[in-house]
Amino acid sequence: MTDLSIPTLDLRGIPCPSNSSRALIELSLLDSGSEILLLIDDGRAIEHVQDSLEEEGHSVSRKQKLETYWQLQMKRGDF
Amino acid sequence: MTQKKYSCYLDNCSTTAPDPRVLESMQPYQENFYANASSLTRLGRQSSLAVERSRKIVAQSLGAETDEIYFTSGGTESNNLAIQGYLKNFKGEIPHVISTVIEHASVRHQLRELANENEIELTLLSVNQQGLINPEELLKNLRPNTKLTSIIHGNNEVGSLQDLRPLGEICRAHQVLFHVDACQSFTRGKLNVRELNIDLISINGHKIHGPKGIGAIYKRKGVTLRPLFHGGGQEMGLRSGTYATELIVGLAKAIEVSGAQDLAQMTQLQKYFFDQLQKKIPSVRLNGPAIGSAQRLCHNLNIIFPGINGRDLLQWVSDHQLFLSTGSACSSGSLSPSPVLTALGLSAGEALSSVRFGLSKWTKREDLDYALEKLILAYKELVPKNDGFIYPHP
């Protein structure tokens, strides 16, 4: 179930690496430990975004595949 | 030791000097983070991050969403993409387009060509003596096949600033797309696309102390534009071409360092300059709306110098390190009177006697005093030589 209290960023249709860049910008605006829900296309996009965000120290809280896209809930790293 | 010659640049409606903070922001992306912003490498992602940060800054400055901003090479491309990109949706039809008689050449010429090719029906709204359109005229000229209205916000020659609110309301109520050319007005006052019901906006960097060769278009979500050219599919396929990351970063920085306090200062200097000039040369007249009014850009002055040819005046003061223009920089090489000035009701002679002054956030009172001194000298020297000039000295 989607947590409505956390911000959502719809990255569907946004090509790589713009999708991960936009996600990183929004994560940088959050307090440490806060979360954001990302909506991401299936395929290369989900892999690229998740890898890029983890590489920058953020972590996955929840990951769920819906019909044509993914919901990826990310927690801002503590830095 | 030779003393550096004083020079005074008052051609800021043509282009502005880049802010040092803009240049500084661009440097890392020229020297180190030069990788292609579409590349998935670590270096490419750094470039992409800069592009997307910049996009967010542009979006916020217009009250738009991040994914409603697309980067272009400047105002001319943005205007062409907005108009032709939208009209490409109507293949097989002849859509009606409404614009004005005081548009920038990048709008005026493309609309004229489209009309000449019978690809559109075109209505150009007239303006009053201040260069302002009457929203009632827009309403009256709507047709069942009207698809697009394209209006310049701040006129680059006479400084008139249209009230966009009623125009946006009319367009939205009649489901006509509303494009605004805001190249001259951007950052020189509040511009919120949501509040003003704007569907498309053109902006650029070099008019606001940013770099040349960069601009952007705001496209409201749900509006379909078709690309003017094809390539790698950047900008969601709307504007192909490798990202000029350093220019994009520079555009965003120019927006960030623009300040409301500069606008009030420029308005004060506008008034000071015209008042002082009028004291020395009482016959000068201001073109466009009154200084200090909400309908005038804060950095533009367009002044008739009766009895002399503006080109002669420009040449004389240019030889004395004072840099001005007679009109739009894009058409000031033309020998015919400016169509914008004649649209305000000026005679050909009055139009040819007109000179444009463009202030910037760095213009100081001593710059204007220098300009006044040179203009008065030039006027005294040039008026007696102009016996045959078509606009008689009073």
XYZ file of N, CA, C and O in Angstrom, chain B residues 62-148:
348
model
N 9.470 30.334 -12.914
C 8.257 30.584 -13.700
C 7.000 30.019 -13.032
O 5.910 30.121 -13.583
N 7.179 29.402 -11.877
C 6.037 28.757 -11.209
C 5.594 27.509 -11.942
O 4.411 27.153 -11.923
N 6.529 26.852 -12.605
C 6.218 25.664 -13.421
C 6.738 24.401 -12.742
O 7.455 24.460 -11.738
N 6.394 23.259 -13.297
C 6.942 21.978 -12.856
C 8.257 21.736 -13.610
O 8.420 22.200 -14.748
N 9.132 20.972 -12.960
C 10.439 20.708 -13.574
C 10.313 20.106 -14.973
O 11.030 20.494 -15.894
N 9.397 19.168 -15.125
C 9.312 18.505 -16.435
C 8.487 19.291 -17.454
O 8.105 18.753 -18.491
N 8.260 20.557 -17.169
C 7.622 21.426 -18.161
C 8.651 22.361 -18.831
O 8.280 23.225 -19.606
N 9.926 22.171 -18.482
C 10.986 23.037 -19.010
C 11.867 22.260 -19.986
O 12.325 21.157 -19.678
N 12.117 22.860 -21.134
C 12.964 22.241 -22.172
C 14.015 23.264 -22.598
O 13.677 24.411 -22.888
N 15.250 22.818 -22.641
C 16.326 23.749 -23.016
C 16.462 23.853 -24.534
O 16.307 22.853 -25.255
N 16.758 25.055 -24.981
C 16.947 25.331 -26.410
C 18.235 26.154 -26.574
O 18.937 26.400 -25.588
N 18.468 26.639 -27.778
C 19.678 27.444 -28.001
C 19.443 28.928 -27.753
O 20.363 29.726 -27.871
N 18.214 29.321 -27.445
C 17.960 30.737 -27.194
C 16.527 31.122 -27.502
O 15.676 30.272 -27.813
N 16.285 32.412 -27.459
C 14.922 32.919 -27.640
C 14.372 32.662 -29.027
O 13.197 32.319 -29.187
N 15.205 32.817 -30.027
C 14.724 32.611 -31.400
C 14.274 31.174 -31.604
O 13.191 30.911 -32.136
N 15.085 30.237 -31.130
C 14.672 28.839 -31.277
C 13.435 28.542 -30.448
O 12.523 27.838 -30.899
N 13.378 29.095 -29.244
C 12.202 28.853 -28.400
C 10.935 29.366 -29.083
O 9.900 28.694 -29.082
N 11.020 30.552 -29.671
C 9.844 31.109 -30.355
C 9.447 30.255 -31.554
O 8.262 30.041 -31.806
N 10.430 29.784 -32.289
C 10.127 28.941 -33.450
C 9.562 27.594 -33.029
O 8.633 27.075 -33.645
N 10.126 27.037 -31.959
C 9.641 25.741 -31.483
C 8.211 25.861 -30.953
O 7.366 25.001 -31.214
N 7.959 26.938 -30.232
C 6.618 27.119 -29.676
C 5.582 27.231 -30.785
O 4.552 26.534 -30.764
N 5.861 28.075 -31.747
C 4.850 28.374 -32.769
C 4.757 27.251 -33.804
O 3.701 26.656 -34.011
N 5.884 26.951 -34.437
C 5.823 25.926 -35.494
C 5.640 24.538 -34.909
O 4.982 23.695 -35.506
N 6.242 24.310 -33.738
C 6.067 23.008 -33.084
C 4.618 22.739 -32.743
O 4.157 21.598 -32.813
N 3.894 23.777 -32.402
C 2.472 23.585 -32.088
C 1.641 23.479 -33.371
O 0.752 22.635 -33.475
N 1.944 24.315 -34.339
C 1.134 24.325 -35.563
C 1.301 23.040 -36.374
O 0.440 22.707 -37.184
N 2.395 22.320 -36.134
C 2.575 21.032 -36.820
C 1.487 20.036 -36.431
O 1.314 19.009 -37.081
N 0.771 20.304 -35.346
C -0.319 19.417 -34.937
C -1.524 19.519 -35.868
O -2.454 18.724 -35.741
N -1.536 20.515 -36.741
C -2.742 20.776 -37.525
C -2.523 20.565 -39.014
O -2.982 21.345 -39.845
N -1.789 19.516 -39.340
C -1.548 19.177 -40.745
C -2.892 18.992 -41.448
O -3.788 18.315 -40.935
N -3.005 19.588 -42.622
C -4.247 19.430 -43.374
C -5.287 20.476 -43.038
O -6.319 20.573 -43.699
N -5.038 21.261 -42.006
C -5.955 22.343 -41.654
C -5.227 23.665 -41.886
O -4.021 23.704 -42.053
N -5.975 24.735 -41.865
C -5.345 26.067 -41.897
C -5.757 26.775 -40.608
O -6.800 27.429 -40.552
N -4.948 26.612 -39.556
C -5.318 27.222 -38.281
C -5.172 28.742 -38.314
O -4.362 29.280 -39.075
N -5.968 29.380 -37.488
C -5.884 30.836 -37.351
C -4.978 31.165 -36.168
O -5.103 30.564 -35.097
N -4.063 32.100 -36.385
C -3.126 32.507 -35.339
C -3.278 34.009 -35.099
O -3.381 34.784 -36.052
N -3.277 34.396 -33.833
C -3.352 35.821 -33.481
C -2.032 36.224 -32.831
O -1.528 35.539 -31.941
N -1.496 37.331 -33.302
C -0.296 37.874 -32.685
C -0.417 39.400 -32.696
O -1.535 39.914 -32.769
N 0.706 40.099 -32.624
C 0.639 41.567 -32.590
C 1.581 42.160 -33.629
O 2.444 41.458 -34.174
N 1.414 43.454 -33.836
C 2.269 44.150 -34.806
C 3.623 44.525 -34.216
O 4.453 45.109 -34.916
N 3.861 44.203 -32.958
C 5.135 44.622 -32.338
C 5.969 43.428 -31.868
O 6.755 43.532 -30.943
N 5.790 42.310 -32.520
C 6.565 41.123 -32.118
C 8.036 41.253 -32.513
O 8.380 41.973 -33.461
N 8.857 40.505 -31.830
C 10.262 40.371 -32.207
C 10.327 39.691 -33.579
O 9.431 38.924 -33.950
N 11.404 39.957 -34.294
C 11.556 39.409 -35.645
C 11.416 37.887 -35.683
O 10.927 37.327 -36.664
N 11.818 37.216 -34.627
C 11.769 35.745 -34.631
C 10.338 35.225 -34.621
O 10.092 34.081 -35.011
N 9.414 36.035 -34.180
C 7.992 35.678 -34.274
C 7.403 36.280 -35.540
O 6.719 35.601 -36.319
N 7.688 37.543 -35.745
C 7.084 38.282 -36.872
C 7.392 37.604 -38.210
O 6.497 37.367 -39.013
N 8.662 37.263 -38.416
C 9.046 36.725 -39.721
C 8.496 35.319 -39.951
O 8.082 34.985 -41.059
N 8.484 34.498 -38.911
C 7.986 33.132 -39.150
C 6.483 33.149 -39.388
O 5.965 32.404 -40.225
N 5.759 34.021 -38.671
C 4.310 34.081 -38.883
C 3.993 34.610 -40.281
O 3.090 34.108 -40.959
N 4.759 35.614 -40.705
C 4.537 36.168 -42.047
C 4.787 35.092 -43.102
O 4.023 34.927 -44.043
N 5.865 34.326 -42.906
C 6.172 33.282 -43.890
C 5.089 32.196 -43.898
O 4.656 31.751 -44.952
N 4.642 31.796 -42.718
C 3.587 30.775 -42.649
C 2.311 31.276 -43.324
O 1.617 30.519 -44.010
N 2.005 32.553 -43.133
C 0.810 33.127 -43.763
C 0.996 33.220 -45.279
O 0.080 32.890 -46.038
N 2.198 33.618 -45.704
C 2.462 33.705 -47.150
C 2.370 32.341 -47.822
O 2.009 32.241 -48.987
N 2.729 31.311 -47.083
C 2.671 29.944 -47.619
C 1.283 29.339 -47.468
O 1.084 28.144 -47.708
N 0.332 30.151 -47.004
C -1.057 29.693 -46.771
C -1.142 28.535 -45.790
O -2.021 27.692 -45.882
N -0.219 28.517 -44.854
C -0.275 27.467 -43.834
C -1.070 27.921 -42.614
O -1.503 27.099 -41.813
N -1.219 29.225 -42.469
C -2.052 29.762 -41.371
C -2.845 30.963 -41.875
O -2.475 31.589 -42.864
N -3.923 31.244 -41.151
C -4.586 32.556 -41.281
C -4.008 33.389 -40.147
O -3.894 32.899 -39.021
N -3.648 34.610 -40.438
C -2.946 35.427 -39.437
C -3.668 36.735 -39.165
O -4.037 37.455 -40.096
N -3.844 37.027 -37.893
C -4.354 38.337 -37.472
C -3.320 38.966 -36.562
O -2.890 38.337 -35.589
N -2.904 40.184 -36.900
C -1.962 40.913 -36.041
C -2.721 42.031 -35.331
O -3.279 42.923 -35.996
N -2.737 41.963 -34.019
C -3.444 42.986 -33.242
C -2.633 44.277 -33.268
O -1.403 44.254 -33.136
N -3.343 45.393 -33.405
C -2.655 46.685 -33.377
C -2.391 47.089 -31.928
O -2.913 46.473 -30.990
N -1.578 48.111 -31.758
C -1.258 48.612 -30.410
C -1.597 50.103 -30.352
O -1.708 50.761 -31.388
N -1.720 50.607 -29.124
C -1.937 52.045 -28.984
C -0.580 52.782 -29.028
O 0.459 52.156 -29.276
N -0.591 54.066 -28.763
C 0.651 54.857 -28.877
C 1.702 54.434 -27.866
O 2.876 54.755 -28.019
N 1.282 53.726 -26.821
C 2.251 53.251 -25.825
C 2.771 51.846 -26.166
O 3.577 51.292 -25.426
N 2.233 51.271 -27.217
C 2.673 49.929 -27.582
C 1.937 48.834 -26.836
O 2.460 47.725 -26.678
N 0.709 49.143 -26.401
C -0.067 48.166 -25.623
C -1.276 47.701 -26.424
O -1.937 48.505 -27.091
N -1.560 46.419 -26.318
C -2.728 45.897 -27.025
C -3.943 45.971 -26.101
O -3.814 45.989 -24.878
N -5.107 45.991 -26.714
C -6.363 45.994 -25.965
C -6.896 44.563 -25.935
O -7.176 43.991 -26.987
N -7.040 43.962 -24.749
C -7.518 42.573 -24.682
C -8.857 42.365 -25.388
O -9.123 41.273 -25.895
N -9.655 43.424 -25.445
C -10.941 43.306 -26.160
C -10.705 42.965 -27.634
O -11.522 42.283 -28.251
N -9.614 43.468 -28.164
C -9.289 43.196 -29.570
C -8.988 41.716 -29.783
O -9.333 41.144 -30.806
N -8.345 41.124 -28.794
C -8.083 39.683 -28.884
C -9.405 38.924 -28.932
O -9.609 38.056 -29.778
N -10.277 39.292 -28.031
C -11.589 38.636 -27.947
C -12.342 38.782 -29.270
O -12.901 37.810 -29.793
N -12.329 39.989 -29.813
C -13.090 40.264 -31.042
C -12.552 39.497 -32.241
O -13.285 39.197 -33.171
N -11.269 39.207 -32.212
C -10.645 38.578 -33.380
C -10.597 37.056 -33.327
O -10.083 36.420 -34.255
N -11.097 36.475 -32.268
C -11.114 35.012 -32.187
C -12.053 34.441 -33.252
O -13.107 35.013 -33.532
N -11.625 33.344 -33.834
C -12.454 32.649 -34.834
C -12.631 31.205 -34.378
O -11.860 30.728 -33.528
N -13.556 30.491 -34.980
C -13.712 29.082 -34.595
C -12.433 28.272 -34.797
O -12.192 27.302 -34.082
N -11.616 28.668 -35.785
C -10.384 27.906 -36.040
C -9.143 28.553 -35.413
O -8.016 28.211 -35.784
N -9.328 29.481 -34.468
C -8.157 30.074 -33.807
C -7.526 29.033 -32.886
O -8.186 28.497 -31.998
N -6.258 28.753 -33.121
C -5.570 27.715 -32.346
C -4.492 28.285 -31.438
O -4.111 27.651 -30.456
N -3.966 29.430 -31.813
C -2.779 29.928 -31.102
C -2.782 31.454 -31.032
O -3.115 32.122 -32.015
